[in-house]
């Protein structure tokens, strides 16, 4: 079955530690995205990548980093510089790089930092 | 600045009745609109979409209406079922856009 796999589903970290969230897709999509969901805030774009070895900042990129070494993979690192890292993180992919018509989402990773 | 707005955080509807979820947008460059449904602890799933060249798109119990002059769209669910209880996100994209812009979501509760 084609889809997007995010792991782990729940992640706990101590403040001051970097943590990497995994996202893998087997849909052969060019574009991949990271969104963050907070209560009452909707989905906010962190980073996106339209092609391998290229990525761009979204609306709330501060305190995050990404890499896109393979088409299938787009890991997100939440660094200690991120002031409010506790959130639900969603990875998505899209066939098209421009004029995005639809996003396919993974089931998310809930990160709790204490 | 929020370019896609869902001003009702929640909505409660009786089973069998119509659910109407509203969405407003400010960016006149948006030309494609989507609705996503999301259950807790899961990723959003695509529900229905509409291009700006249309004013209505229907798929089974779900219909989306677009009023370009008012920069407003709505999702109608009829008849509503308890399984429709979820958070619904409105999203939009522009011709030059690189991602979808999402609203804050409306939590729909369908009661038996």
mmCIF file of C-alpha atoms in Angstrom:
data_model
loop_
_atom_site.group_PDB
_atom_site.id
_atom_site.type_symbol
_atom_site.label_atom_id
_atom_site.label_comp_id
_atom_site.label_asym_id
_atom_site.label_seq_id
_atom_site.Cartn_x
_atom_site.Cartn_y
_atom_site.Cartn_z
ATOM 1 C CA UNK A 1 0.000 0.000 0.000
ATOM 2 C CA UNK A 2 1.333 3.409 -0.925
ATOM 3 C CA UNK A 3 1.466 6.015 1.761
ATOM 4 C CA UNK A 4 3.385 8.167 4.178
ATOM 5 C CA UNK A 5 4.906 6.723 7.314
ATOM 6 C CA UNK A 6 5.789 8.892 10.255
ATOM 7 C CA UNK A 7 7.601 7.471 13.213
ATOM 8 C CA UNK A 8 7.395 7.324 16.092
ATOM 9 C CA UNK A 9 3.767 8.157 16.857
ATOM 10 C CA UNK A 10 4.656 9.579 20.282
ATOM 11 C CA UNK A 11 7.977 11.092 21.264
ATOM 12 C CA UNK A 12 9.134 12.499 24.584
ATOM 13 C CA UNK A 13 12.238 14.607 25.066
ATOM 14 C CA UNK A 14 13.834 16.752 27.690
ATOM 15 C CA UNK A 15 14.241 20.446 27.078
ATOM 16 C CA UNK A 16 17.558 21.288 25.439
ATOM 17 C CA UNK A 17 17.761 18.115 23.361
ATOM 18 C CA UNK A 18 17.491 17.982 19.596
ATOM 19 C CA UNK A 19 15.076 15.398 18.244
ATOM 20 C CA UNK A 20 14.532 14.075 14.711
ATOM 21 C CA UNK A 21 11.139 13.043 13.378
ATOM 22 C CA UNK A 22 11.080 10.536 10.565
ATOM 23 C CA UNK A 23 8.948 10.769 7.403
ATOM 24 C CA UNK A 24 9.056 8.241 4.574
ATOM 25 C CA UNK A 25 6.828 8.045 1.501
ATOM 26 C CA UNK A 26 6.484 5.403 -1.196
ATOM 27 C CA UNK A 27 4.112 7.378 -3.400
ATOM 28 C CA UNK A 28 6.936 8.542 -5.686
ATOM 29 C CA UNK A 29 5.949 12.132 -4.962
ATOM 30 C CA UNK A 30 8.385 14.909 -5.728
ATOM 31 C CA UNK A 31 7.281 17.365 -3.071
ATOM 32 C CA UNK A 32 7.240 16.848 0.679
ATOM 33 C CA UNK A 33 6.146 19.091 3.540
ATOM 34 C CA UNK A 34 6.207 19.443 7.288
ATOM 35 C CA UNK A 35 3.296 21.048 9.109
ATOM 36 C CA UNK A 36 2.724 21.654 12.756
ATOM 37 C CA UNK A 37 -0.677 21.555 14.438
ATOM 38 C CA UNK A 38 -1.407 23.289 17.723
ATOM 39 C CA UNK A 39 -4.832 23.536 19.381
ATOM 40 C CA UNK A 40 -6.807 26.356 17.774
ATOM 41 C CA UNK A 41 -4.000 27.128 15.313
ATOM 42 C CA UNK A 42 -4.734 24.925 12.361
ATOM 43 C CA UNK A 43 -1.860 23.612 10.258
ATOM 44 C CA UNK A 44 1.200 25.798 9.861
ATOM 45 C CA UNK A 45 3.927 25.106 7.328
ATOM 46 C CA UNK A 46 7.425 24.553 8.730
ATOM 47 C CA UNK A 47 9.492 23.471 5.715
ATOM 48 C CA UNK A 48 8.872 22.086 2.262
ATOM 49 C CA UNK A 49 10.952 20.402 -0.391
ATOM 50 C CA UNK A 50 10.008 20.342 -4.056
ATOM 51 C CA UNK A 51 12.887 18.148 -5.167
ATOM 52 C CA UNK A 52 15.751 16.107 -3.774
ATOM 53 C CA UNK A 53 18.588 18.139 -2.260
ATOM 54 C CA UNK A 54 16.471 21.285 -2.150
ATOM 55 C CA UNK A 55 14.184 22.651 0.564
ATOM 56 C CA UNK A 56 12.646 25.966 1.538
ATOM 57 C CA UNK A 57 11.483 27.567 4.766
ATOM 58 C CA UNK A 58 7.784 27.773 5.409
ATOM 59 C CA UNK A 59 5.981 30.183 7.704
ATOM 60 C CA UNK A 60 7.428 28.970 11.019
ATOM 61 C CA UNK A 61 10.869 27.506 10.224
ATOM 62 C CA UNK A 62 12.762 28.987 13.178
ATOM 63 C CA UNK A 63 14.180 26.287 15.451
ATOM 64 C CA UNK A 64 13.755 23.528 12.868
ATOM 65 C CA UNK A 65 15.981 21.937 10.245
ATOM 66 C CA UNK A 66 15.380 19.414 7.473
ATOM 67 C CA UNK A 67 17.242 17.410 4.860
ATOM 68 C CA UNK A 68 16.156 15.801 1.597
ATOM 69 C CA UNK A 69 18.873 13.407 0.528
ATOM 70 C CA UNK A 70 16.453 10.874 -0.932
ATOM 71 C CA UNK A 71 13.140 11.325 -2.716
ATOM 72 C CA UNK A 72 11.401 9.049 -0.223
ATOM 73 C CA UNK A 73 12.626 10.664 2.962
ATOM 74 C CA UNK A 74 12.225 14.107 4.567
ATOM 75 C CA UNK A 75 13.297 14.051 8.235
ATOM 76 C CA UNK A 76 12.608 17.028 10.491
ATOM 77 C CA UNK A 77 14.912 17.973 13.355
ATOM 78 C CA UNK A 78 13.424 19.986 16.189
ATOM 79 C CA UNK A 79 16.349 21.820 17.725
ATOM 80 C CA UNK A 80 16.758 23.196 21.219
ATOM 81 C CA UNK A 81 16.287 26.656 19.687
ATOM 82 C CA UNK A 82 12.602 25.967 19.059
ATOM 83 C CA UNK A 83 10.821 27.812 21.873
ATOM 84 C CA UNK A 84 7.596 25.806 21.923
ATOM 85 C CA UNK A 85 8.383 22.385 20.458
ATOM 86 C CA UNK A 86 5.513 20.455 22.028
ATOM 87 C CA UNK A 87 3.019 19.912 19.194
ATOM 88 C CA UNK A 88 1.559 17.462 16.705
ATOM 89 C CA UNK A 89 3.787 17.244 13.626
ATOM 90 C CA UNK A 90 2.424 16.212 10.249
ATOM 91 C CA UNK A 91 4.409 15.218 7.201
ATOM 92 C CA UNK A 92 2.792 15.385 3.762
ATOM 93 C CA UNK A 93 3.647 14.827 0.141
ATOM 94 C CA UNK A 94 2.349 15.997 -3.202
ATOM 95 C CA UNK A 95 2.721 14.844 -6.800
ATOM 96 C CA UNK A 96 3.109 18.324 -8.106
ATOM 97 C CA UNK A 97 5.747 20.805 -7.111
ATOM 98 C CA UNK A 98 3.822 23.824 -8.313
ATOM 99 C CA UNK A 99 0.125 24.604 -7.945
ATOM 100 C CA UNK A 100 -0.351 22.055 -5.220
ATOM 101 C CA UNK A 101 -3.702 20.379 -5.705
ATOM 102 C CA UNK A 102 -3.745 17.921 -2.882
ATOM 103 C CA UNK A 103 -1.582 16.776 -0.034
ATOM 104 C CA UNK A 104 -1.317 13.266 1.294
ATOM 105 C CA UNK A 105 -0.621 13.225 5.012
ATOM 106 C CA UNK A 106 1.005 10.785 7.363
ATOM 107 C CA UNK A 107 -0.591 10.002 10.717
ATOM 108 C CA UNK A 108 1.598 12.426 12.592
ATOM 109 C CA UNK A 109 4.038 12.406 15.488
ATOM 110 C CA UNK A 110 3.077 13.926 18.815
ATOM 111 C CA UNK A 111 6.167 15.445 20.384
ATOM 112 C CA UNK A 112 6.188 16.350 24.063
ATOM 113 C CA UNK A 113 9.134 18.270 25.451
ATOM 114 C CA UNK A 114 9.404 18.731 29.211
ATOM 115 C CA UNK B 1 -1.607 36.837 8.642
ATOM 116 C CA UNK B 2 -4.285 34.173 8.258
ATOM 117 C CA UNK B 3 -5.319 34.026 4.593
ATOM 118 C CA UNK B 4 -7.853 31.245 5.105
ATOM 119 C CA UNK B 5 -10.298 31.737 7.933
ATOM 120 C CA UNK B 6 -12.725 29.396 9.584
ATOM 121 C CA UNK B 7 -14.504 31.553 12.093
ATOM 122 C CA UNK B 8 -16.529 28.837 13.800
ATOM 123 C CA UNK B 9 -14.301 26.670 15.999
ATOM 124 C CA UNK B 10 -17.089 24.182 16.588
ATOM 125 C CA UNK B 11 -20.478 23.077 15.320
ATOM 126 C CA UNK B 12 -22.997 20.618 16.711
ATOM 127 C CA UNK B 13 -25.642 19.043 14.484
ATOM 128 C CA UNK B 14 -28.213 16.306 14.950
ATOM 129 C CA UNK B 15 -27.874 13.114 12.961
ATOM 130 C CA UNK B 16 -29.778 13.287 9.704
ATOM 131 C CA UNK B 17 -29.679 17.070 9.481
ATOM 132 C CA UNK B 18 -27.479 19.237 7.303
ATOM 133 C CA UNK B 19 -24.044 20.391 8.482
ATOM 134 C CA UNK B 20 -22.753 23.616 6.966
ATOM 135 C CA UNK B 21 -19.122 24.533 7.513
ATOM 136 C CA UNK B 22 -17.918 27.918 6.355
ATOM 137 C CA UNK B 23 -14.604 29.266 5.156
ATOM 138 C CA UNK B 24 -13.468 32.724 4.054
ATOM 139 C CA UNK B 25 -10.267 33.688 2.286
ATOM 140 C CA UNK B 26 -8.474 36.944 1.671
ATOM 141 C CA UNK B 27 -5.986 36.151 -1.114
ATOM 142 C CA UNK B 28 -7.566 36.775 -4.511
ATOM 143 C CA UNK B 29 -4.818 34.659 -6.110
ATOM 144 C CA UNK B 30 -6.277 31.480 -4.610
ATOM 145 C CA UNK B 31 -7.849 29.438 -7.382
ATOM 146 C CA UNK B 32 -8.207 25.978 -5.901
ATOM 147 C CA UNK B 33 -9.891 25.042 -2.657
ATOM 148 C CA UNK B 34 -10.015 21.845 -0.651
ATOM 149 C CA UNK B 35 -11.641 20.413 2.425
ATOM 150 C CA UNK B 36 -9.846 17.952 4.667
ATOM 151 C CA UNK B 37 -11.269 15.854 7.482
ATOM 152 C CA UNK B 38 -9.204 14.978 10.522
ATOM 153 C CA UNK B 39 -9.754 12.557 13.379
ATOM 154 C CA UNK B 40 -7.747 12.934 16.616
ATOM 155 C CA UNK B 41 -4.175 11.605 16.471
ATOM 156 C CA UNK B 42 -4.443 10.978 12.728
ATOM 157 C CA UNK B 43 -3.390 12.886 9.639
ATOM 158 C CA UNK B 44 -5.967 14.868 7.651
ATOM 159 C CA UNK B 45 -7.603 13.078 4.747
ATOM 160 C CA UNK B 46 -8.779 14.752 1.570
ATOM 161 C CA UNK B 47 -12.530 15.135 1.306
ATOM 162 C CA UNK B 48 -13.508 17.291 -1.641
ATOM 163 C CA UNK B 49 -12.133 20.136 -3.734
ATOM 164 C CA UNK B 50 -13.274 22.850 -6.102
ATOM 165 C CA UNK B 51 -11.595 24.908 -8.770
ATOM 166 C CA UNK B 52 -12.327 28.622 -9.040
ATOM 167 C CA UNK B 53 -13.891 28.080 -12.469
ATOM 168 C CA UNK B 54 -16.781 26.293 -10.758
ATOM 169 C CA UNK B 55 -19.230 27.382 -8.099
ATOM 170 C CA UNK B 56 -20.325 23.949 -6.920
ATOM 171 C CA UNK B 57 -18.885 20.467 -6.651
ATOM 172 C CA UNK B 58 -20.754 17.482 -5.304
ATOM 173 C CA UNK B 59 -19.550 14.079 -4.128
ATOM 174 C CA UNK B 60 -22.149 11.908 -2.467
ATOM 175 C CA UNK B 61 -23.250 13.523 0.783
ATOM 176 C CA UNK B 62 -20.669 16.282 0.454
ATOM 177 C CA UNK B 63 -21.089 19.466 -1.569
ATOM 178 C CA UNK B 64 -18.765 22.435 -1.689
ATOM 179 C CA UNK B 65 -20.023 25.839 -2.806
ATOM 180 C CA UNK B 66 -17.728 28.646 -3.883
ATOM 181 C CA UNK B 67 -18.694 32.322 -3.994
ATOM 182 C CA UNK B 68 -15.711 34.081 -5.543
ATOM 183 C CA UNK B 69 -17.080 37.582 -5.229
ATOM 184 C CA UNK B 70 -17.531 37.104 -1.494
ATOM 185 C CA UNK B 71 -14.315 35.071 -1.168
ATOM 186 C CA UNK B 72 -16.337 32.481 0.653
ATOM 187 C CA UNK B 73 -16.796 28.746 0.428
ATOM 188 C CA UNK B 74 -18.898 26.304 2.359
ATOM 189 C CA UNK B 75 -19.066 22.569 2.836
ATOM 190 C CA UNK B 76 -22.496 20.976 3.134
ATOM 191 C CA UNK B 77 -22.901 17.491 4.552
ATOM 192 C CA UNK B 78 -26.330 15.993 4.161
ATOM 193 C CA UNK B 79 -27.500 13.891 5.838
ATOM 194 C CA UNK B 80 -24.998 14.200 8.684
ATOM 195 C CA UNK B 81 -23.892 10.980 10.364
ATOM 196 C CA UNK B 82 -22.137 10.396 13.722
ATOM 197 C CA UNK B 83 -19.051 9.179 11.817
ATOM 198 C CA UNK B 84 -18.760 12.651 10.330
ATOM 199 C CA UNK B 85 -17.715 13.966 13.741
ATOM 200 C CA UNK B 86 -14.197 15.276 13.157
ATOM 201 C CA UNK B 87 -12.274 18.471 12.592
ATOM 202 C CA UNK B 88 -12.705 19.915 9.108
ATOM 203 C CA UNK B 89 -9.994 22.060 7.578
ATOM 204 C CA UNK B 90 -10.485 24.387 4.669
ATOM 205 C CA UNK B 91 -7.397 24.863 2.465
ATOM 206 C CA UNK B 92 -6.505 26.927 -0.576
ATOM 207 C CA UNK B 93 -3.765 27.127 -3.159
ATOM 208 C CA UNK B 94 -2.681 29.711 -5.696
ATOM 209 C CA UNK B 95 -1.304 29.221 -9.188
ATOM 210 C CA UNK B 96 2.147 30.197 -8.008
ATOM 211 C CA UNK B 97 1.760 28.513 -4.662
ATOM 212 C CA UNK B 98 4.147 25.971 -3.259
ATOM 213 C CA UNK B 99 1.924 24.621 -0.500
ATOM 214 C CA UNK B 100 -1.601 24.680 0.823
ATOM 215 C CA UNK B 101 -2.807 27.402 3.170
ATOM 216 C CA UNK B 102 -5.014 25.992 5.889
ATOM 217 C CA UNK B 103 -7.696 27.472 8.091
ATOM 218 C CA UNK B 104 -7.773 26.769 11.828
ATOM 219 C CA UNK B 105 -10.419 24.094 11.479
ATOM 220 C CA UNK B 106 -14.001 23.571 12.634
ATOM 221 C CA UNK B 107 -14.791 20.734 14.999
ATOM 222 C CA UNK B 108 -18.048 19.079 13.941
ATOM 223 C CA UNK B 109 -20.031 16.966 16.373
ATOM 224 C CA UNK B 110 -22.938 14.961 15.003
ATOM 225 C CA UNK B 111 -25.177 13.729 17.783
ATOM 226 C CA UNK B 112 -27.508 10.723 17.492
#
